[in-house]
Short mmCIF file of C-alpha atoms in Angstrom, two decimals:
data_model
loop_
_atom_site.label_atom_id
_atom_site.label_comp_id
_atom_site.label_asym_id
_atom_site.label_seq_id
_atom_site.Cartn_x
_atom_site.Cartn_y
_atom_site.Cartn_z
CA UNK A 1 -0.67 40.70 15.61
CA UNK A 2 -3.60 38.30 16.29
CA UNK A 3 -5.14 40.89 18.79
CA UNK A 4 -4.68 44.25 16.62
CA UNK A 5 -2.29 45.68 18.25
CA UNK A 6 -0.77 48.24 16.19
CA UNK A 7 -3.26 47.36 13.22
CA UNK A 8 -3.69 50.91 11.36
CA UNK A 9 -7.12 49.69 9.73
CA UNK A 10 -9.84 52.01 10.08
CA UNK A 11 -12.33 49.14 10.17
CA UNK A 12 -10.98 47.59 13.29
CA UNK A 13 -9.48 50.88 14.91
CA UNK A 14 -12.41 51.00 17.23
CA UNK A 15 -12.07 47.01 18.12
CA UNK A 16 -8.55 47.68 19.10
CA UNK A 17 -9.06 50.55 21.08
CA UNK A 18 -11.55 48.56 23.01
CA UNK A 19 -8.90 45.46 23.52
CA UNK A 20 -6.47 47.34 24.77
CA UNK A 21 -8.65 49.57 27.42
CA UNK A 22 -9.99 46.37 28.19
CA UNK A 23 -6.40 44.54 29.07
CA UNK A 24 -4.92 47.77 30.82
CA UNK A 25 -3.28 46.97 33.30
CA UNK A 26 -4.43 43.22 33.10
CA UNK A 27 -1.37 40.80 33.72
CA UNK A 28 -1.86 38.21 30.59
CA UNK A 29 -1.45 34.30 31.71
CA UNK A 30 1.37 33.12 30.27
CA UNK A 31 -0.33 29.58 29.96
CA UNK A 32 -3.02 30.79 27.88
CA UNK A 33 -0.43 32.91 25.54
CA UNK A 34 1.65 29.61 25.41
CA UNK A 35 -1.75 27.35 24.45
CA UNK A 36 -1.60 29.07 20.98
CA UNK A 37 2.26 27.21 20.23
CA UNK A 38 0.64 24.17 22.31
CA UNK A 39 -1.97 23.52 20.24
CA UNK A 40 -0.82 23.24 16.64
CA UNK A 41 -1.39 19.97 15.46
CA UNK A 42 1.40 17.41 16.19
CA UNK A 43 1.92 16.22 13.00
CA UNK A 44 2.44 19.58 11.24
CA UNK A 45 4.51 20.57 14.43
CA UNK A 46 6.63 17.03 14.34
CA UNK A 47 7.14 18.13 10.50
CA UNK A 48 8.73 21.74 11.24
CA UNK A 49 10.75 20.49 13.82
CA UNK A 50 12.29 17.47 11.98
CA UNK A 51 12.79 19.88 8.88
CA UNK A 52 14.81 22.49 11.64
CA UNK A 53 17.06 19.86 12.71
CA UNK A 54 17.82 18.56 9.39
CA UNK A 55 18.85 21.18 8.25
CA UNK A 56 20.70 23.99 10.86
CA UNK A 57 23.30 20.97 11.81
CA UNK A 58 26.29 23.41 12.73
CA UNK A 59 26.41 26.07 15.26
CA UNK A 60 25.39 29.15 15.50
CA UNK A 61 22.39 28.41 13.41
CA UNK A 62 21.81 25.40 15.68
CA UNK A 63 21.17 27.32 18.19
CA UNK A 64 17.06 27.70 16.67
CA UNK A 65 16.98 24.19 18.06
CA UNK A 66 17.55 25.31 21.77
CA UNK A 67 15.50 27.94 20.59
CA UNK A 68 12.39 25.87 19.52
CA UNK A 69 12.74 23.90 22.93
CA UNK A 70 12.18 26.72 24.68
CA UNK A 71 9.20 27.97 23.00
CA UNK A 72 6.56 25.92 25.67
CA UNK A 73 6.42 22.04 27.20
CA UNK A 74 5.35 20.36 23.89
CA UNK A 75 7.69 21.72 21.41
CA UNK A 76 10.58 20.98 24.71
CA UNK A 77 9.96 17.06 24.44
CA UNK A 78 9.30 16.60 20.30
CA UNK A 79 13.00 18.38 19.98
CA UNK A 80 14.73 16.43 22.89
CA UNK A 81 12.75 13.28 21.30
CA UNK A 82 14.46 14.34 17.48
CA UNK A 83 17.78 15.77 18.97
CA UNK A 84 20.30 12.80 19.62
CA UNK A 85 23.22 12.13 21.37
CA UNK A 86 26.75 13.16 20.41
CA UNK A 87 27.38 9.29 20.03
CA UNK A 88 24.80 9.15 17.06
CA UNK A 89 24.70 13.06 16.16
CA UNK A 90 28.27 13.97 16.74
CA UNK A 91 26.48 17.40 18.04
CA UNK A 92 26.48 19.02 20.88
CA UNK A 93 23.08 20.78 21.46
CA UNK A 94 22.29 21.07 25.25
CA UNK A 95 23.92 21.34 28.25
CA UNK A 96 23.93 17.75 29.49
CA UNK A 97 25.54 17.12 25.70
CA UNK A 98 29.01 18.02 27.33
CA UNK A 99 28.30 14.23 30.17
CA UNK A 100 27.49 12.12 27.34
CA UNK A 101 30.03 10.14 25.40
CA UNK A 102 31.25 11.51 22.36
CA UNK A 103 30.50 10.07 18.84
CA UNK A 104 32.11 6.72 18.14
CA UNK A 105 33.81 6.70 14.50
CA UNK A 106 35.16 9.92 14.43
CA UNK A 107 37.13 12.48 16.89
CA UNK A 108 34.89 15.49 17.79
CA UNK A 109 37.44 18.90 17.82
CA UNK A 110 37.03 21.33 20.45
CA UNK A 111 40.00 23.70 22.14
CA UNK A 112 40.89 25.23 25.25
CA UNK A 113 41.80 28.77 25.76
CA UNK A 114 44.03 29.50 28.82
CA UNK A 115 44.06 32.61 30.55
CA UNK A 116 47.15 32.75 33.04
CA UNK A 117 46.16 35.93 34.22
CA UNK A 118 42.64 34.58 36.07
CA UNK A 119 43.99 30.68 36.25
CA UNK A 120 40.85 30.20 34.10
CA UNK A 121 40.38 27.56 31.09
CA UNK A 122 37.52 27.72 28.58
CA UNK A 123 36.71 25.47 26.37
CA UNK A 124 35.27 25.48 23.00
CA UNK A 125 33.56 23.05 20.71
CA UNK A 126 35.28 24.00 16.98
CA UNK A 127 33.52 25.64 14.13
CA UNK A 128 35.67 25.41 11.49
CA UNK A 129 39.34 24.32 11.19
CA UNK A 130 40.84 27.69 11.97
CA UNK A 131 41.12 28.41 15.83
CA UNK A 132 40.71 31.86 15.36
CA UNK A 133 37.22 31.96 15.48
CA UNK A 134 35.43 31.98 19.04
CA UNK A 135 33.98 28.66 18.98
CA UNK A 136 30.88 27.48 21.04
CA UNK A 137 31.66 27.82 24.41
CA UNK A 138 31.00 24.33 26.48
CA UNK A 139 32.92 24.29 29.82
CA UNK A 140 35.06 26.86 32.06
CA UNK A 141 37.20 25.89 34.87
CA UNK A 142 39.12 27.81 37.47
CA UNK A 143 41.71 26.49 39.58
CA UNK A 144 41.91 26.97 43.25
CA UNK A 145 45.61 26.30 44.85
CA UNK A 146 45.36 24.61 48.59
CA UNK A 147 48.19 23.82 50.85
CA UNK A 148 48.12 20.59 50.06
CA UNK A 149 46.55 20.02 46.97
CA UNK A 150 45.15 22.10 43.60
CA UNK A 151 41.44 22.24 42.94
CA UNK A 152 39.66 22.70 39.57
CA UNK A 153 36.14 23.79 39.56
CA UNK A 154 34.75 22.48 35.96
CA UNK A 155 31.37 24.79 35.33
CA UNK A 156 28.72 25.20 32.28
CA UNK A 157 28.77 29.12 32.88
CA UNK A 158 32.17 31.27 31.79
CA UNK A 159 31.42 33.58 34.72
CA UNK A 160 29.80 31.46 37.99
CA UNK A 161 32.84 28.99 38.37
CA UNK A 162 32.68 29.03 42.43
CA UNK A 163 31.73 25.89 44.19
CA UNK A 164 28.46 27.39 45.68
CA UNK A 165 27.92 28.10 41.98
CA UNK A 166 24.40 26.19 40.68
CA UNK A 167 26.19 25.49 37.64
CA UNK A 168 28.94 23.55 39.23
CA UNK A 169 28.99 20.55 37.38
CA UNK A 170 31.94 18.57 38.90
CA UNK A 171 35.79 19.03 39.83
CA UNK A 172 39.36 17.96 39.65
CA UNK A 173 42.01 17.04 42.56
CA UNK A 174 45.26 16.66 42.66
CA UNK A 175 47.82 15.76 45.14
CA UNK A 176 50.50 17.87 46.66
CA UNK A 177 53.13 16.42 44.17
CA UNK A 178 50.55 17.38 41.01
CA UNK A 179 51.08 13.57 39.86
CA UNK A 180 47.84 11.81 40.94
CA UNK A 181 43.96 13.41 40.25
CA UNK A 182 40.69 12.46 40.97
CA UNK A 183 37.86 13.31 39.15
CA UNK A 184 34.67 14.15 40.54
CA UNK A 185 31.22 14.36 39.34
CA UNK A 186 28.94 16.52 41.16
CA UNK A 187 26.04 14.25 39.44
CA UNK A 188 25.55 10.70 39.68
CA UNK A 189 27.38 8.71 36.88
CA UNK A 190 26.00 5.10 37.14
CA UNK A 191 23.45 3.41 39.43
CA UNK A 192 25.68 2.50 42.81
CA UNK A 193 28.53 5.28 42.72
CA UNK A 194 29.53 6.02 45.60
CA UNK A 195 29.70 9.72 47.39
CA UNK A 196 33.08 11.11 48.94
CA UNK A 197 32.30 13.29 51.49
CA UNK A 198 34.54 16.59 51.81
CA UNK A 199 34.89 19.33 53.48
CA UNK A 200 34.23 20.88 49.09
CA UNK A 201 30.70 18.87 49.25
CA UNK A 202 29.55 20.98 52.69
CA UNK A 203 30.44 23.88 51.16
CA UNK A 204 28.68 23.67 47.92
CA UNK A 205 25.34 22.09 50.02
CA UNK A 206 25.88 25.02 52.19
CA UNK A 207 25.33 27.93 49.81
CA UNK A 208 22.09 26.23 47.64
CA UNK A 209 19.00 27.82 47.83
CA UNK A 210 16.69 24.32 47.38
CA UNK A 211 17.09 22.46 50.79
CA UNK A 212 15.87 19.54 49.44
CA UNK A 213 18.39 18.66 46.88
CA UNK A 214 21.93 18.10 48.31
CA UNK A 215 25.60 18.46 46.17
CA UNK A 216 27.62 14.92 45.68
CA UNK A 217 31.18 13.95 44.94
CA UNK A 218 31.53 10.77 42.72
CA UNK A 219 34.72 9.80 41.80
CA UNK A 220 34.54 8.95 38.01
CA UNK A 221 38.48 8.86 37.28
CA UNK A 222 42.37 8.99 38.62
CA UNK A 223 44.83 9.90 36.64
CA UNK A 224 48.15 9.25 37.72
CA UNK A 225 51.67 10.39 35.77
CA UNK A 226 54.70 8.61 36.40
CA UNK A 227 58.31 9.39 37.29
CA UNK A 228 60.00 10.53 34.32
CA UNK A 229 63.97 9.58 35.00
CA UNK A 230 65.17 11.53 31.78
CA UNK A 231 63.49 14.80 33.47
CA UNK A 232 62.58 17.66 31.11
CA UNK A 233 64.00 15.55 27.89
CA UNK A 234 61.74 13.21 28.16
CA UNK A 235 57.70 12.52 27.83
CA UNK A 236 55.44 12.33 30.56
CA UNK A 237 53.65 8.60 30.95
CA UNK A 238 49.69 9.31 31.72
CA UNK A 239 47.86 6.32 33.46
CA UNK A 240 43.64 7.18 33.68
CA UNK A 241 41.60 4.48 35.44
CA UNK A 242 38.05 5.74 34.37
CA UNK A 243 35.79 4.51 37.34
CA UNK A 244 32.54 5.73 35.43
CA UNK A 245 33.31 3.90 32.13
CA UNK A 246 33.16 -0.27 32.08
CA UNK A 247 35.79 -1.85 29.57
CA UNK A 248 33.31 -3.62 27.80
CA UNK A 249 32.27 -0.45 25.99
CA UNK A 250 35.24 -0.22 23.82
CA UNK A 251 34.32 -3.68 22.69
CA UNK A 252 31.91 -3.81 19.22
CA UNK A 253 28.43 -2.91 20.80
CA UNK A 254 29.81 -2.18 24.20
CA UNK A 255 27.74 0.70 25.66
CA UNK A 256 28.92 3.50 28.22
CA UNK A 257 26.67 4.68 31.07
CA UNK A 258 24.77 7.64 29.56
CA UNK A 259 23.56 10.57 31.27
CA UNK A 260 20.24 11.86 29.67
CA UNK A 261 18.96 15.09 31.75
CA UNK A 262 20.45 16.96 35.17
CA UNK A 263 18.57 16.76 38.33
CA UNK A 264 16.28 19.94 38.31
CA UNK A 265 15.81 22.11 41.98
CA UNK A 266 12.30 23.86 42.18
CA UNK A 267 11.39 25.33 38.66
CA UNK A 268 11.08 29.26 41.31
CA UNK A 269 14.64 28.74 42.49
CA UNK A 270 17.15 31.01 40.95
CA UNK A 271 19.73 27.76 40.33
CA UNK A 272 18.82 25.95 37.78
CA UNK A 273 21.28 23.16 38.03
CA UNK A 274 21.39 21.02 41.50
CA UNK A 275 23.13 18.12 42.93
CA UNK A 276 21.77 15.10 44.71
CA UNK A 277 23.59 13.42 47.35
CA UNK A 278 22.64 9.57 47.24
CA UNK A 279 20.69 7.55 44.29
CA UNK A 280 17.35 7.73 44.10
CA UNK A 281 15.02 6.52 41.86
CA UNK A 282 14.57 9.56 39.91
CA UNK A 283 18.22 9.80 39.42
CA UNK A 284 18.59 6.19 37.62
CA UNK A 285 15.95 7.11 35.08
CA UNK A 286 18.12 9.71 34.17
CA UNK A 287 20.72 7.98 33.47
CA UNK A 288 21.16 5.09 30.57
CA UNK A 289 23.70 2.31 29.88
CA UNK A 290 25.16 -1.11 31.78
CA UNK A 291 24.16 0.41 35.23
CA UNK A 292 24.11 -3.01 37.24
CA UNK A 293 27.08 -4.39 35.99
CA UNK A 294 29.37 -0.82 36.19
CA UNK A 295 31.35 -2.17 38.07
CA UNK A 296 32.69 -5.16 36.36
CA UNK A 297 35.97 -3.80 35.23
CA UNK A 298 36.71 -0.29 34.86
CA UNK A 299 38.43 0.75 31.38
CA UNK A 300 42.11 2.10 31.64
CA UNK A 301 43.67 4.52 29.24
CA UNK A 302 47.23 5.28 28.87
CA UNK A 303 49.27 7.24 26.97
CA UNK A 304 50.27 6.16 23.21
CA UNK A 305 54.01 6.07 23.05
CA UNK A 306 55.88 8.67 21.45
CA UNK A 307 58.54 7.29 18.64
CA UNK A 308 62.23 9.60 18.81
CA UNK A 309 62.56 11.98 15.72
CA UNK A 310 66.56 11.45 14.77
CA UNK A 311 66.50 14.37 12.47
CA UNK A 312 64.23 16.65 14.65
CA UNK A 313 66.32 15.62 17.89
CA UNK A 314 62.61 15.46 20.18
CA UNK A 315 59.92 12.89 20.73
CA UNK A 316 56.99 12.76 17.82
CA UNK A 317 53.13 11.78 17.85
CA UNK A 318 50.94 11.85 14.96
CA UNK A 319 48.26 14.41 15.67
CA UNK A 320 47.15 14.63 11.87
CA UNK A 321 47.68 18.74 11.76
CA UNK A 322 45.63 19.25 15.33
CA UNK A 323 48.91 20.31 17.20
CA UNK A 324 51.75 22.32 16.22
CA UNK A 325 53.73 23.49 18.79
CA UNK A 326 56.20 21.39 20.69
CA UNK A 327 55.27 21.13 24.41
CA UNK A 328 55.50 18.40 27.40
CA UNK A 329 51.84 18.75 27.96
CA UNK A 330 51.01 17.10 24.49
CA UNK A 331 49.77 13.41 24.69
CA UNK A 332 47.03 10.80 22.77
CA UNK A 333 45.21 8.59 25.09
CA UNK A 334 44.65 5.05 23.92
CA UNK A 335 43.20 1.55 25.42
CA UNK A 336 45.50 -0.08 27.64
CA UNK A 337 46.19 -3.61 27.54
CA UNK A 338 44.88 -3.89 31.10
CA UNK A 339 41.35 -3.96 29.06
CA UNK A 340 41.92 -7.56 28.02
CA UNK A 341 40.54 -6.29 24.85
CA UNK A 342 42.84 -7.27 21.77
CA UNK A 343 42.32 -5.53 18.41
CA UNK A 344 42.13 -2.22 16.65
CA UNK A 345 40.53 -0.92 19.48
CA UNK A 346 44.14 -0.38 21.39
CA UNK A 347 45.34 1.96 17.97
CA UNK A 348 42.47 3.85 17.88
CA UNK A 349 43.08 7.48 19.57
CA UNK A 350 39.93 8.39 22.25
CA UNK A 351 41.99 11.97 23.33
CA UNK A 352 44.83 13.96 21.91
CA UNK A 353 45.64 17.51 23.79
CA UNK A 354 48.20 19.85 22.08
CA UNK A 355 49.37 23.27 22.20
CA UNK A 356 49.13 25.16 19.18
CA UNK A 357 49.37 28.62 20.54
CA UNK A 358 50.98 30.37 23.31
CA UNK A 359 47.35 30.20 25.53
CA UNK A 360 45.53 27.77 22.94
CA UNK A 361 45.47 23.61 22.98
CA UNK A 362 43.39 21.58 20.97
CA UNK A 363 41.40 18.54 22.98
CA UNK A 364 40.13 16.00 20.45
CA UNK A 365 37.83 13.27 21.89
CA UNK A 366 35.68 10.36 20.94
CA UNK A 367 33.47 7.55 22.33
CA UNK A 368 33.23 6.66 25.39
CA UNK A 369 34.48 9.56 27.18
CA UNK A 370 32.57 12.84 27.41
CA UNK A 371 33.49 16.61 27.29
CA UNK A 372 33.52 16.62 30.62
CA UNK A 373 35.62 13.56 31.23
CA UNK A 374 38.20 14.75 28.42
CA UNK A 375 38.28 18.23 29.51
CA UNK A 376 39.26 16.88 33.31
CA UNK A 377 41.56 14.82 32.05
CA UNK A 378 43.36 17.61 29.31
CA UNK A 379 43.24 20.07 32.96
CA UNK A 380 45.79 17.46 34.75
CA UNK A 381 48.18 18.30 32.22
CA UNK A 382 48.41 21.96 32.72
CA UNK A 383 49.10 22.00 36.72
CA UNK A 384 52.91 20.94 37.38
CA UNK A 385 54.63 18.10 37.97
CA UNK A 386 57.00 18.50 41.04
CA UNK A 387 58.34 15.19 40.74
CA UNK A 388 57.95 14.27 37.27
CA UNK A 389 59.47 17.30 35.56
#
């Protein structure tokens, strides 16, 4: 509008007949279209920002916030500057919103649709209390049977879930017998993790189009089940060692390594997301938290006991309304005792996975774990148990 185009003023008609001879065929700079957003005055800029995420807080309208941060490099760091993390928010906004610990007071609800079909999982951050809507899509996962051991590929895109994928963002092992998994994080999770080389890791290095910037397995977490003598009739027992969390950060004030942007390949390269193989020290700047001392004592979840229902004849967890269909897979991660942490910090739920439909589970989670972690750990539960069931 600024340059006439389309004006239907008789005044100017000759003006804008001269503009656009003149530009025919003229490729515009982008950087000199972009100045015009650039240059607004920061304070009046700061202002309409701060008023946008005030006030869209929920998705979709949230999404004018991703929206503003893509408008050009200024408006980009005043919204990642105003936009906080899920611990503070309880949002998710961005992509690297799904590695960052989840808000601390309360648990934030997403779900997980299951498509048996495709061995696919998706899940979905919850918009309202009904699971019928579609949700905000966060995370997809596809698993990949071996001879010896079942692979899930955890992704940020529904439809690139390969591990030569550029939105790869980190997988899940598990052992012939489906009772022990790794987790791994194809980014680096604390300053000093260290990389397990696979035969997976030269495979995803092999198919990126940036040379430079290498994929990485960290191990993060292992999750182990144990033998269940009563069989079917009885609950599974869930034991997660989380390598990436300390235990001080379920103590008042602890804090949990936080991961604050991903590792960006060549701004021309068709991938946006990449991997690095060792730390470097444009790595650690990315990332936030008790770094030095990560690897003090690791925090340990287990599985809250279930109490027997005499009436109902089954085992019985409160899930406060999240779950409501009966199934093995159904559990609440709490603190172990292994913490040396005493208090209400043991009672208080940081995951609960439940079925509610014949393809649908909810997948509740809270500080310190992330999306990411959570999801992992809720995927464990859906591969079988040779020797525990």
């Amino acid at each position: 509008m600024k340059w006439g185009y389309g004006s239907k003023s008789r005044s100017r008609h000759s003006s804008v007949v001269a503009v656009a001879e003149e530009t025919e065929g003229i490729e515009i700079d982008e950087e000199f279209i972009e100045s015009y957003w650039a240059n607004l005055p920061s304070e009046l800029l700061r202002e309409v920002l701060m008023r946008i995420e005030d006030t869209e807080s929920k998705w979709p309208l949230r999404k004018n916030v991703v929206a503003c941060a893509g408008v050009c490099r200024s408006w980009r760091e005043i919204v990642k500057e105003l936009v906080k993390t899920p611990e503070v928010s309880g949002k998710l906004t961005f992509p690297i919103s799904v590695k960052q610990p989840g808000p601390r007071e309360t648990l934030l609800q997403c779900f997980i649709k299951r498509n048996q079909a495709t061995q696919t999982y998706h899940l979905y951050l919850s918009l309202t209390q009904a699971l019928a809507d579609d949700g905000k899509f966060l995370l997809a996962a596809r698993k990949y049977r071996r001879p010896t051991c079942t692979d899930y590929i955890i992704s940020l895109d529904a439809d690139e879930m390969s591990k030569g994928g550029g939105t790869c963002i980190g997988k899940l092992r598990s052992n012939f017998l489906g009772t022990k998994f790794t987790v791994y994080d194809a980014i680096l999770p604390y300053a000093g993790a260290k990389m397990v080389k696979s035969r997976s890791t030269r495979l995803v290095g092999s198919k990126q189009m940036n040379p430079r910037v290498a994929s990485g397995n960290y191990e993060v977490a292992h999750i182990s089940y144990e033998l269940n003598v009563l069989g079917a009739r009885g609950p599974r027992r869930m034991h997660c060692v989380m390598d990436a969390i300390p235990t001080s950060s379920i103590k008042p004030g602890g804090v949990a390594p936080t991961q604050v942007d991903f590792p960006m390949g060549n701004s021309d390269s068709s991938l946006p997301l990449r991997f690095l193989r060792s730390k470097s020290n444009r790595m650690e700047k990315s990332l936030s938290g008790p770094l030095e001392t990560q690897r003090e004592g690791s925090l340990v979840l287990k599985n809250k006991a279930p109490r027997w229902h005499e009436q109902l004849q089954c085992w019985c967890l409160n899930f406060h309304g999240r779950v409501t269909v009966a199934s093995v897979k159904n559990f609440q991660l709490v603190a172990s005792p292994e913490n040396g942490v005493a208090g209400p910090e043991h009672e208080k739920v940081i995951l609960q996975f439940g079925k509610v439909g014949k393809d649908v589970f909810t997948m509740d989670y809270r500080y310190p774990l992330s999306a990411f972690q959570a999801f992992a750990i809720c995927l464990s539960s859906f591969d079988t148990k040779i020797a525990c069931e």
